[in-house]
Coordinates of C-alpha atoms in Angstrom, one line a residue:
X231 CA -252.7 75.9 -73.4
X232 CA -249.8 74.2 -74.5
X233 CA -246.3 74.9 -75.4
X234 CA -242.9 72.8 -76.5
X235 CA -239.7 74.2 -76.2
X236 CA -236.3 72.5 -77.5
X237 CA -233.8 72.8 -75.3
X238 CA -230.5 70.2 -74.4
X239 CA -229.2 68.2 -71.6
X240 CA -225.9 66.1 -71.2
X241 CA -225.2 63.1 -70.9
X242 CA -221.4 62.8 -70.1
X243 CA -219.4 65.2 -72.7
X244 CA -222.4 64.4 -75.2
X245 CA -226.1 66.1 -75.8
X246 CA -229.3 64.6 -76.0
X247 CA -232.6 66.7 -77.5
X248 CA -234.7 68.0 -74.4
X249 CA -238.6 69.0 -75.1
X250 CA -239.7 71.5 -72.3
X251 CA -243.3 71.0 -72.6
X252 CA -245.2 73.3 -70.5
X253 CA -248.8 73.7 -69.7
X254 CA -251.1 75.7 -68.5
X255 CA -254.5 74.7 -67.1
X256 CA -257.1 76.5 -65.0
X257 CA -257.0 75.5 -61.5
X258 CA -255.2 77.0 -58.3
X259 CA -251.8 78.6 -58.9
X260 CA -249.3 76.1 -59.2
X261 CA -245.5 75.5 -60.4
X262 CA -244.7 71.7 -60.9
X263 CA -241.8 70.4 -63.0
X264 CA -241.0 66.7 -63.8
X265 CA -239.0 64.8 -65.8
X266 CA -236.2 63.8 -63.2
X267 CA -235.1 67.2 -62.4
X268 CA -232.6 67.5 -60.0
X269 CA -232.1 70.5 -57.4
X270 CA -231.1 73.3 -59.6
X271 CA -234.2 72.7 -62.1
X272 CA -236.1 72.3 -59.1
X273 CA -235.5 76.0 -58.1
X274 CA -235.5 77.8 -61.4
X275 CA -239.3 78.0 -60.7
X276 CA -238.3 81.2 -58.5
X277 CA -236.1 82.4 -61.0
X278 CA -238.2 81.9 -63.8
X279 CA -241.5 83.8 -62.2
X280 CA -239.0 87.0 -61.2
X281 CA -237.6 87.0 -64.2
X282 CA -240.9 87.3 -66.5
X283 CA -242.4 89.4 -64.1
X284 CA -239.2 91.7 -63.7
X285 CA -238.9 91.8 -67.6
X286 CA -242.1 93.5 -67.7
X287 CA -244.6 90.3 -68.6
X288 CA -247.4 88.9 -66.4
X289 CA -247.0 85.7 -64.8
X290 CA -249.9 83.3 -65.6
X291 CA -251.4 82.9 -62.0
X292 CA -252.5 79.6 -62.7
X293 CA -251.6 75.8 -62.5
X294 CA -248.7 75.5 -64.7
X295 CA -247.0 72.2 -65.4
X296 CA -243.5 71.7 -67.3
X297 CA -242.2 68.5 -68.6
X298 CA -238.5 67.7 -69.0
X299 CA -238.9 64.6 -71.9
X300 CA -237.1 62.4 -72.0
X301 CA -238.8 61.7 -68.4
X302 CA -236.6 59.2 -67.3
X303 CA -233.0 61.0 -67.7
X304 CA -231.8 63.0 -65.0
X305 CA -231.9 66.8 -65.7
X306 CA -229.0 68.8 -64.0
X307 CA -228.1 72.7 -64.0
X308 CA -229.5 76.1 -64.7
X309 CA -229.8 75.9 -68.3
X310 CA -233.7 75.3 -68.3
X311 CA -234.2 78.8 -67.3
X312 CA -234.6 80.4 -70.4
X313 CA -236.4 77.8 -72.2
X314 CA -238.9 77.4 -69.2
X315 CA -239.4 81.2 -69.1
X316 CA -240.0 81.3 -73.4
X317 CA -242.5 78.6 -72.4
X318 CA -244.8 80.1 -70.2
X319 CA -244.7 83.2 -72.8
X320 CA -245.5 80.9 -75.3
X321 CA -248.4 79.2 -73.5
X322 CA -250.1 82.3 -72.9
X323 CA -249.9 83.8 -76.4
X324 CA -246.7 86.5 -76.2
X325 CA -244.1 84.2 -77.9
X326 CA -245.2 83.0 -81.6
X327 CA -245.2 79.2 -81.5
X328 CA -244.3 79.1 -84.7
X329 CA -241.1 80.8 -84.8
X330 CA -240.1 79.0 -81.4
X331 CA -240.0 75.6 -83.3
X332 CA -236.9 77.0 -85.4
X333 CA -234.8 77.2 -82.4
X334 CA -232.9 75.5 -79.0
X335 CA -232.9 77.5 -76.2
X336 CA -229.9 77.1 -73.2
X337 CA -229.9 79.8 -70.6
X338 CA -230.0 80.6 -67.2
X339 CA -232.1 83.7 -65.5
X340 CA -231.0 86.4 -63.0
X341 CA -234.4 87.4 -60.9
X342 CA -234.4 90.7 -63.0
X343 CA -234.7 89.2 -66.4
X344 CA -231.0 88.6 -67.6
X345 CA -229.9 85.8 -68.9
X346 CA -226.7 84.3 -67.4
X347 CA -224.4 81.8 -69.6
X348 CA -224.4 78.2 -68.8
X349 CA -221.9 75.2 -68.8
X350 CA -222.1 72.7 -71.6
X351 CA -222.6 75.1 -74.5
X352 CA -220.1 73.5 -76.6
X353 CA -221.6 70.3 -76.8
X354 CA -224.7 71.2 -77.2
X355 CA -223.6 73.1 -80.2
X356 CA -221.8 70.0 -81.5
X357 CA -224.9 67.9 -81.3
X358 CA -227.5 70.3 -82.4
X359 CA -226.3 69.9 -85.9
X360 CA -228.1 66.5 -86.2
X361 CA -231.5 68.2 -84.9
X362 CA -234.3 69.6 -86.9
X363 CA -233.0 73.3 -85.7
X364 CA -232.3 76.0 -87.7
X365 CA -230.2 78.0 -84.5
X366 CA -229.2 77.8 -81.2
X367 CA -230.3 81.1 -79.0
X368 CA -227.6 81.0 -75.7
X369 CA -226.0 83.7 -73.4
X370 CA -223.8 86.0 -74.8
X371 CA -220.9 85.4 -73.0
X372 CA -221.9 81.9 -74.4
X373 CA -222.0 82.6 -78.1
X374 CA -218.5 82.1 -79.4
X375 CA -218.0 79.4 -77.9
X376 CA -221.4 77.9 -79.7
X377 CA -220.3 79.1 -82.6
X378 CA -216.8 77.4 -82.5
X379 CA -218.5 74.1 -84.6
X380 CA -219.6 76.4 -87.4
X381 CA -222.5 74.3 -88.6
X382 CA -225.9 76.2 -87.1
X383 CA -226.2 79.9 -86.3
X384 CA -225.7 80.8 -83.1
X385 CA -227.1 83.8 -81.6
X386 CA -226.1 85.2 -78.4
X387 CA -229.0 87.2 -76.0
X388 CA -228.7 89.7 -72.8
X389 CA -232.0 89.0 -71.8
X390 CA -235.2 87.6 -71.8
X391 CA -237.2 90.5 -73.4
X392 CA -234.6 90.1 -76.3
X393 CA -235.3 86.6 -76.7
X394 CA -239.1 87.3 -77.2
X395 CA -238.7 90.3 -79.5
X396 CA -236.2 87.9 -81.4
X397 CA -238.4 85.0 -81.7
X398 CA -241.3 87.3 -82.5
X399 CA -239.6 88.7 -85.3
X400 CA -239.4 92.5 -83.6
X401 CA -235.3 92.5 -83.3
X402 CA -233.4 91.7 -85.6
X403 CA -230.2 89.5 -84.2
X404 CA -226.9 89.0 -86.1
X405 CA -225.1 85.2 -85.5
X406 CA -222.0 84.8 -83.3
X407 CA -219.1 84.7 -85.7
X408 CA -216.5 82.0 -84.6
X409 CA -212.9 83.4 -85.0
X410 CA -211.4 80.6 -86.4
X411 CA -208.0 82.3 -87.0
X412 CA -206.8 81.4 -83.4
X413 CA -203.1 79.8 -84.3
X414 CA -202.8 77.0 -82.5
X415 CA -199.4 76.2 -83.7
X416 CA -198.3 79.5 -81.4
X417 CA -196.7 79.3 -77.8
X418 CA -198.5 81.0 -75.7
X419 CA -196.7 84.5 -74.6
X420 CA -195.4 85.1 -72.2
X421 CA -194.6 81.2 -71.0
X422 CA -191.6 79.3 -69.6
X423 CA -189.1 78.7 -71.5
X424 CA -186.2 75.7 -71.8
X425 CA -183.7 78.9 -72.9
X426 CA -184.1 79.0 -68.6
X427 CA -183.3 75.8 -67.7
X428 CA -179.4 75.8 -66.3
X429 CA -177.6 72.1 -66.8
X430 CA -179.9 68.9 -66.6
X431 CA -179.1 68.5 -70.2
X432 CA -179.7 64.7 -70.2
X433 CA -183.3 65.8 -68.6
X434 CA -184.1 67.7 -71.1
X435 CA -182.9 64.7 -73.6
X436 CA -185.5 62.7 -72.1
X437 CA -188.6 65.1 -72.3
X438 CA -187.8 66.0 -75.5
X439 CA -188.3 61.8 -76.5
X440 CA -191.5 61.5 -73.8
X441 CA -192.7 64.5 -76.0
X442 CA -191.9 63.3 -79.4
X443 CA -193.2 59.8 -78.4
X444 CA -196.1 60.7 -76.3
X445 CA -194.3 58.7 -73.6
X446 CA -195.4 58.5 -69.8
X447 CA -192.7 60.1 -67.7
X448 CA -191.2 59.8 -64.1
X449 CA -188.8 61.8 -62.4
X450 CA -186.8 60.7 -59.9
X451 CA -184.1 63.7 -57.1
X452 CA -184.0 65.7 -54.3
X453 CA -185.7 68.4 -53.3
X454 CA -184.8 71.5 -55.3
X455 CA -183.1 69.7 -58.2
X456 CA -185.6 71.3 -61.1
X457 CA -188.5 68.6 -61.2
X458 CA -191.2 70.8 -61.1
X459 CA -189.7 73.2 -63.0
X460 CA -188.7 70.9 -65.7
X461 CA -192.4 69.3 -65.9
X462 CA -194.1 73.3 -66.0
X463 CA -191.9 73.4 -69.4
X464 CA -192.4 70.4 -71.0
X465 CA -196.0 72.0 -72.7
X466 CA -194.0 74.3 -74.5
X467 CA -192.3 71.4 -76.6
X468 CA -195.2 69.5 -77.6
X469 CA -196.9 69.4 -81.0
X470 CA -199.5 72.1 -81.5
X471 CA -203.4 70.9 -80.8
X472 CA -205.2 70.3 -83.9
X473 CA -208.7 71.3 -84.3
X474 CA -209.9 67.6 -83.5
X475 CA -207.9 67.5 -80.1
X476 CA -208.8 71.3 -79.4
X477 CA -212.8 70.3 -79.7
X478 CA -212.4 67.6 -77.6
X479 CA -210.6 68.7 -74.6
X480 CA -212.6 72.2 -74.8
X481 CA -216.1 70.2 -74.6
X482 CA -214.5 68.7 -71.7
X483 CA -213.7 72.1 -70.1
X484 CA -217.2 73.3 -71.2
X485 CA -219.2 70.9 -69.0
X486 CA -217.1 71.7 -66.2
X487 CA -217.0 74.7 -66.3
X488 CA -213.8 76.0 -66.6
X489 CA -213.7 77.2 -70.0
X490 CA -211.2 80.5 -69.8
X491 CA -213.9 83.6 -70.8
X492 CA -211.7 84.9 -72.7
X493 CA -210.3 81.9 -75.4
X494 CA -213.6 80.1 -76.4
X495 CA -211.5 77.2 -78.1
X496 CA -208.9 76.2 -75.9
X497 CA -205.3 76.7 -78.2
X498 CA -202.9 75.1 -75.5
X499 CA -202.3 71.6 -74.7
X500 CA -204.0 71.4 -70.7
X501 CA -201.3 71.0 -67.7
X502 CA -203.4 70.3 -64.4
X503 CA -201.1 69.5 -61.7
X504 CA -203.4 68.4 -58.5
X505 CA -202.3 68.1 -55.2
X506 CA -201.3 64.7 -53.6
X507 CA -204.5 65.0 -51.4
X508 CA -207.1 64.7 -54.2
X509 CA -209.9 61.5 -54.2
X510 CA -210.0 59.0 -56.4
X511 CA -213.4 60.6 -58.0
X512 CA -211.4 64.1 -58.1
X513 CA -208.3 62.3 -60.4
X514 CA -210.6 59.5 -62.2
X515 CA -214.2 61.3 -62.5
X516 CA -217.4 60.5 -60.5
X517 CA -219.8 61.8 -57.8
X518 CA -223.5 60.8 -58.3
X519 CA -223.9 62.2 -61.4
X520 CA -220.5 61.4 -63.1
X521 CA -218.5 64.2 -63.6
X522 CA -214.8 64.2 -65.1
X523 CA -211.9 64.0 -63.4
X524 CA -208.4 65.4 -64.0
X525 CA -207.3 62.7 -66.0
X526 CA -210.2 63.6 -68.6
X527 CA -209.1 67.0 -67.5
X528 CA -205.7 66.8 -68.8
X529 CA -207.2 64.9 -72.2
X530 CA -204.5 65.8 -75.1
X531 CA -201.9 67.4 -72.4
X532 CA -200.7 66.8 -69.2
X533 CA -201.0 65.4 -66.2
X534 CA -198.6 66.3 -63.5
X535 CA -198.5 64.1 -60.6
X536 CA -195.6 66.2 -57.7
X537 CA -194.6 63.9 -55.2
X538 CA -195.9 60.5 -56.7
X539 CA -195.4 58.5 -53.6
X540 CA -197.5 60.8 -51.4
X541 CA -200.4 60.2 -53.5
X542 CA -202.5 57.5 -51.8
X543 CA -202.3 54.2 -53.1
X544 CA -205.7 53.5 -54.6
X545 CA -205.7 56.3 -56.5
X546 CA -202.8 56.2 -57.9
X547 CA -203.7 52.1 -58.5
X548 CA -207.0 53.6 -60.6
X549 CA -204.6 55.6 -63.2
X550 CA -203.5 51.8 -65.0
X551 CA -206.5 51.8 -66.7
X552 CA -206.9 55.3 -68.5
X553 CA -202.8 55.1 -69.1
X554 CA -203.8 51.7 -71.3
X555 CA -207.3 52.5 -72.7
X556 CA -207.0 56.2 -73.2
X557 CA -210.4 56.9 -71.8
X558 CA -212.4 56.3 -68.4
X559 CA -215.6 54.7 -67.5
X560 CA -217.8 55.1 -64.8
X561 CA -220.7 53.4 -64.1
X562 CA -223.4 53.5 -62.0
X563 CA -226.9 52.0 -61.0
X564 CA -228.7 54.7 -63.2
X565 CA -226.3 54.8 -66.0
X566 CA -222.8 54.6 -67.4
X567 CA -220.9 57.0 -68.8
X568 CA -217.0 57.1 -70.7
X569 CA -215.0 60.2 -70.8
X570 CA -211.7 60.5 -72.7
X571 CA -208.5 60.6 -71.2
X572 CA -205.7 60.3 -73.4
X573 CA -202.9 62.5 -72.0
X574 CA -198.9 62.3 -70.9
X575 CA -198.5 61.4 -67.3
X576 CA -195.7 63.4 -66.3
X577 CA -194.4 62.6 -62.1
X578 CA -191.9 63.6 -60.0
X579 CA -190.5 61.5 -56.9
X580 CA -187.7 62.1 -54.3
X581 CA -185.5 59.3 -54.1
X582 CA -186.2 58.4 -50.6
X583 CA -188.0 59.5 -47.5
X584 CA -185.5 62.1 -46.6
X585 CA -184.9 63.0 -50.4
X586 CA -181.3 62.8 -50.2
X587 CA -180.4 59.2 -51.1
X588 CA -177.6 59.4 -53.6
X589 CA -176.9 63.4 -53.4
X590 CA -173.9 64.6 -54.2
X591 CA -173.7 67.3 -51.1
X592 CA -176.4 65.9 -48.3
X593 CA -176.1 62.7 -46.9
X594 CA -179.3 60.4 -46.5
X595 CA -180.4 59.0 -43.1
X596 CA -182.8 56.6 -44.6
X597 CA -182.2 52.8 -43.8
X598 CA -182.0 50.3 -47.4
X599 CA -185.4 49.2 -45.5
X600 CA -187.1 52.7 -45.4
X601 CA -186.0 53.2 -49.0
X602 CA -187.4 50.0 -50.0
X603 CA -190.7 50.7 -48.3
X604 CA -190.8 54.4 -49.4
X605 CA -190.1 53.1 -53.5
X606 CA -192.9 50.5 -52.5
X607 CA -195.6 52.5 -52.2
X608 CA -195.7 52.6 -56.2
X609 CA -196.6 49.2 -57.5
X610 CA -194.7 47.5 -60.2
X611 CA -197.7 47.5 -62.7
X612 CA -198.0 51.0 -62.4
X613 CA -194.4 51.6 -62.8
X614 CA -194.2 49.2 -65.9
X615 CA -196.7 51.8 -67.6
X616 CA -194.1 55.0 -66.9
X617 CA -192.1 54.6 -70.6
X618 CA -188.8 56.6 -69.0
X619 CA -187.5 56.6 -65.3
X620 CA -185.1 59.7 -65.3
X621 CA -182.9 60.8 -62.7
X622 CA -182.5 64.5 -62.1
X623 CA -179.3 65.5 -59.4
X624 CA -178.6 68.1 -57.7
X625 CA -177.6 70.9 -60.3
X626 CA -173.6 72.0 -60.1
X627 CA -172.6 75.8 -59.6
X628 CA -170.8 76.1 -62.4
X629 CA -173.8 75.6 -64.5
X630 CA -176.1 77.8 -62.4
X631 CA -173.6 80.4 -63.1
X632 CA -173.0 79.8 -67.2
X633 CA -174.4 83.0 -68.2
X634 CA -174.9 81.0 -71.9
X635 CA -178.2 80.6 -73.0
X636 CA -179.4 77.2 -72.9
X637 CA -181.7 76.0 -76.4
X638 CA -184.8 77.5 -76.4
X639 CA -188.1 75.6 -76.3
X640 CA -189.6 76.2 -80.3
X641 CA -185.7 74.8 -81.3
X642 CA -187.1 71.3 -79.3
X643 CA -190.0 71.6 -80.3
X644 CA -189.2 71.7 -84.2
X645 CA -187.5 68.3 -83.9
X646 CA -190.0 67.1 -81.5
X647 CA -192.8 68.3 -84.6
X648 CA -190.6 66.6 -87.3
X649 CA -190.6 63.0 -85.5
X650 CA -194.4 63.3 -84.6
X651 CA -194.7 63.8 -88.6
X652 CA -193.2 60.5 -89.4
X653 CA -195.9 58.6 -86.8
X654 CA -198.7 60.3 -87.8
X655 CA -197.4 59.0 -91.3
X656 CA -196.6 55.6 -90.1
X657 CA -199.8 55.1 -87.9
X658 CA -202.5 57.4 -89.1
X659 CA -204.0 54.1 -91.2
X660 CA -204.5 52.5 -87.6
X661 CA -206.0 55.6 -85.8
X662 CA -202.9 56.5 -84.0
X663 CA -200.5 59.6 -83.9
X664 CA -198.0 58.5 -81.8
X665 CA -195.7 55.9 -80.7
X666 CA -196.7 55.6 -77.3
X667 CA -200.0 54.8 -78.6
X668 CA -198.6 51.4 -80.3
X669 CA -200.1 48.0 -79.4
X670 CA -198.7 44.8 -79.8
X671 CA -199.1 44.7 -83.6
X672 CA -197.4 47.9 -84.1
X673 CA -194.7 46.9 -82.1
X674 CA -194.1 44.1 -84.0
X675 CA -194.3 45.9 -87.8
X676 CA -192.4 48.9 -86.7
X677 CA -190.4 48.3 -84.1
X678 CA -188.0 45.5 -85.8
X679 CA -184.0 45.2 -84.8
X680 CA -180.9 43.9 -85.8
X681 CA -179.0 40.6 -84.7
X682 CA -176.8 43.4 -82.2
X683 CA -180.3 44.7 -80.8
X684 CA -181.7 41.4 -79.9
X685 CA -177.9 40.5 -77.9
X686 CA -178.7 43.6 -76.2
X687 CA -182.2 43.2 -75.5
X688 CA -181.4 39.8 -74.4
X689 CA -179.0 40.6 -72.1
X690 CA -181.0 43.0 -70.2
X691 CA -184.3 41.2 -70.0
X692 CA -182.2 38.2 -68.2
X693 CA -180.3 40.6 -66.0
X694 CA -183.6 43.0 -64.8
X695 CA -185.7 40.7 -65.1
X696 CA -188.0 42.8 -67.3
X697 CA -191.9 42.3 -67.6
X698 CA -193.4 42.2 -71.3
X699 CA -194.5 45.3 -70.8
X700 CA -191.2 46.8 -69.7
X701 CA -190.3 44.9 -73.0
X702 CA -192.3 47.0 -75.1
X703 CA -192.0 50.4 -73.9
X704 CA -188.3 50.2 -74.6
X705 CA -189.2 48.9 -77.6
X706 CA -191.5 51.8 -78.2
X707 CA -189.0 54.7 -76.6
X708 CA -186.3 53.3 -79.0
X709 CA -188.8 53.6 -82.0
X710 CA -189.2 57.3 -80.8
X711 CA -185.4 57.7 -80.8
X712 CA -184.7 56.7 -84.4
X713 CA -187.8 59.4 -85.1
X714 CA -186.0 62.1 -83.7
X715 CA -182.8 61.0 -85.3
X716 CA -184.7 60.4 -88.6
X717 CA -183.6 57.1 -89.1
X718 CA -185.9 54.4 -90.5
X719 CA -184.6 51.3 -88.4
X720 CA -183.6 51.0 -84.8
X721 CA -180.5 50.4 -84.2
X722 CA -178.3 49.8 -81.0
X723 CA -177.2 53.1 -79.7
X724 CA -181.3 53.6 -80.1
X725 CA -182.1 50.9 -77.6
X726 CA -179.2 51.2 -75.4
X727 CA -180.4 54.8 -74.6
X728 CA -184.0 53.7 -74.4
X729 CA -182.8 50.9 -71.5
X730 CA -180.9 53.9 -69.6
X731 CA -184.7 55.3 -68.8
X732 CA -185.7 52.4 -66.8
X733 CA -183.8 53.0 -64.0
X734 CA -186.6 52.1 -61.5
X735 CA -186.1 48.4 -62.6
X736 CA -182.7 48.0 -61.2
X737 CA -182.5 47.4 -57.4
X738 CA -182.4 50.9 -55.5
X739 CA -179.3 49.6 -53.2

């Protein structure tokens, strides 16, 4: 007796069609599964014969044999569970064959016959629209989040007995319906707010261009000057997700795993802030079967980087490609696989050692040759692909204890909306949304100056010596500048502000 399942395995943040073929011949009692399973699928053999027995139905006690086809990809997870389980059923006669074929299964099993939901839902749901599949039958807690793409029915199940009375025609189910009113041009309630943030108005000048421009950021003070708390606001200025970016970065937070329960379309552009201590494979993605990293992580948001120097200095050296190519690959002997990383690198640096070079009030005990070395630990290449180099000082009393209101954070964020508008309708014929995403082309058509720019420009390429790429990110930053001002051409006072954020390529001392 045989019996074919469709079920779903990923590769990466995509899906490929899985056949659970199962089979059941006479012979001693036996459980084998092949097809590259890994652990996890290994094990589900326990779950799997509780489950059917515990939901009432009698195991087959004979030699039973499931396939995982494609045989030669690796199979991962708990999501074989259910269709394994619907298998068997099917093989002996209590699930109609017929019906089966209309539908891909994803679900893990508890030992007493509930289905438990699964990571990767998401993507399977995207891909499933391109198989012969008339609906997807996944966890409930699993189901809106299915139904986000909007293209197959998606029906959400408890348990196993209410997948076979489903499939046998006995229940009638209703399909998940997405809620496709979530505004994603809201702030989230309840967040931080710039209206908070007392003095460091020039800060604030310069994450409201890094958010208009998409720019890389780095900020550079002492200990308690506002960094961090400058950083944890910057999400509230930035252009809403669109649905595009939102599908995206939720598939990515699907496969993981940490898709919030309660929003099953992530409406808030990601902020993931790890700590100086994390691997390479942890920031960039990896592990034996690649997994993403927080760069992917942060894909269409943030990532915050506290204490740049401390990070170590290979992992911070593997960040130069994602910051240029907007997505990572990883390969290994048994495949490769890319995951997208476009996001804003956000960091925040003391100035020295001691973290008091330069303070107004503390004085530093750091040696120009311990400054030197602490500043060296970030290379220059990495530094050349940080668009603004900001300093933030100590804040004064007196503007600790203004009791005026400072602008609030949708005020930014209108102006910061307003110059994103004129790049999507500059770029959007190249595939690009934002300055910061501007090649050497673009740079060229859009980012022409005047006779007084190029005296300018001149003058401080010769004095900081500047690297072409240095060249073009204040070229860029400067195109940003006229956006927010709503001026068509760069002029001067454009690119003399854009050379005041480079203030890591003057000499420290």
């Amino acid at each position: 007796m045989l019996a074919k399942v469709l079920s779903g395995a990923l590769n990466g943040i995509e899906a490929f069609p899985v056949d659970v073929e199962v089979d059941i011949a006479q012979g001693l009692p036996q459980f084998a599964t092949v097809g590259l399973p890994e652990g996890a699928v290994r094990e589900s053999k326990d779950r799997v014969k509780s489950a059917i027995k515990n939901a009432g139905y009698d195991f087959p006690t004979r030699r039973i044999t499931i396939n995982l086809a494609p045989a030669d990809m690796k199979k991962e997870g708990t999501a074989y569970d259910l269709p394994m389980a619907i298998g068997i059923l099917a093989a002996v006669g209590i699930v109609n064959n017929e019906n089966l074929r209309k539908y891909v299964l994803i679900g893990e099993l508890s030992l007493d016959g509930l289905v438990k939901p699964v990571r990767g839902t998401l993507p399977l749901a995207v891909a499933a629209r391109h198989w012969q599949t008339q609906g997807l039958i996944v966890p409930w807690e699993n189901a809106a989040e299915g139904a986000i793409v909007d293209a197959l029915p998606v029906y959400g199940v408890r348990d196993l007995a209410e997948v076979v009375e489903f499939i046998n025609g006995e229940r009638a189910l209703s399909p998940h319906q997405a809620d496709h009113e979530t505004d994603l041009a809201a702030l989230p309630a309840g967040c931080d707010d710039f209206s908070e943030v007392r003095g460091q108005d020039h800060v604030k000048r310069a994450l409201e261009v890094a958010a208009a421009g998409g720019h890389n950021l780095l900020m550079i003070g002492p200990p308690g000057s506002g960094k961090t708390m400058l950083a944890r606001r910057l999400p509230t200025i930035l252009p809403p997700l669109t649905f595009e970016e939102a599908l995206e970065t939720t598939k990515i937070h699907s496969i993981i795993g940490l898709l919030p329960k309660e929003n099953a379309l992530l409406n808030v552009r990601p902020f993931r802030s790890p700590h100086h201590t994390i691997s390479d494979a942890g920031l960039i993605g990896g592990g034996a079967i690649p997994r993403p990293g927080e760069v992917s992580l942060a894909n269409n948001g943030i990532l915050f980087l506290d204490e740049l120097p401390e990070f170590k200095k290979n992992v911070l050296e593997m960040l130069r490609q994602p910051l240029e190519d907007g997505h990572v690959t990883i390969a290994r002997a048994a495949t490769t696989l890319s995951f997208p990383a476009t996001f804003m690198l956000v960091a925040a640096m003391n100035p020295c050692n001691c973290g008091f070079y330069g303070d107004s009030l503390r004085e530093c005990s750091c040696t120009p040759v311990m400054i030197q070395r602490y500043r060296s630990r970030l290379s220059g290449p990495l530094l050349d692909r940080i668009d603004l180099h900001v300093e933030v000082p100590r804040v004064a009393h007196k503007d600790l204890a203004d009791p005026t209101e400072a602008e609030p954070s949708s005020s930014i964020r209108d102006r910061v909306n307003a110059a994103r508008r004129l790049q999507r309708e500059r770029l959007a014929r190249f595939g690009l949304h934002a300055n910061a995403q501007m090649q050497a082309r673009h740079i060229r058509k859009f980012c022409q100056v005047d006779e007084q720019g190029h005296q300018l420009l001149e003058m401080v390429t010769d004095r900081l010596g500047l690297s072409a790429r240095s060249y073009a990110r204040i070229l860029k930053v400067a195109r940003t500048i006229a956006d927010l001002a709503g001026e068509e051409n760069i002029r001067q006072p454009h690119l003399a502000e854009a050379v005041q954020y480079r203030g890591l390529d003057r000499k420290p001392m």
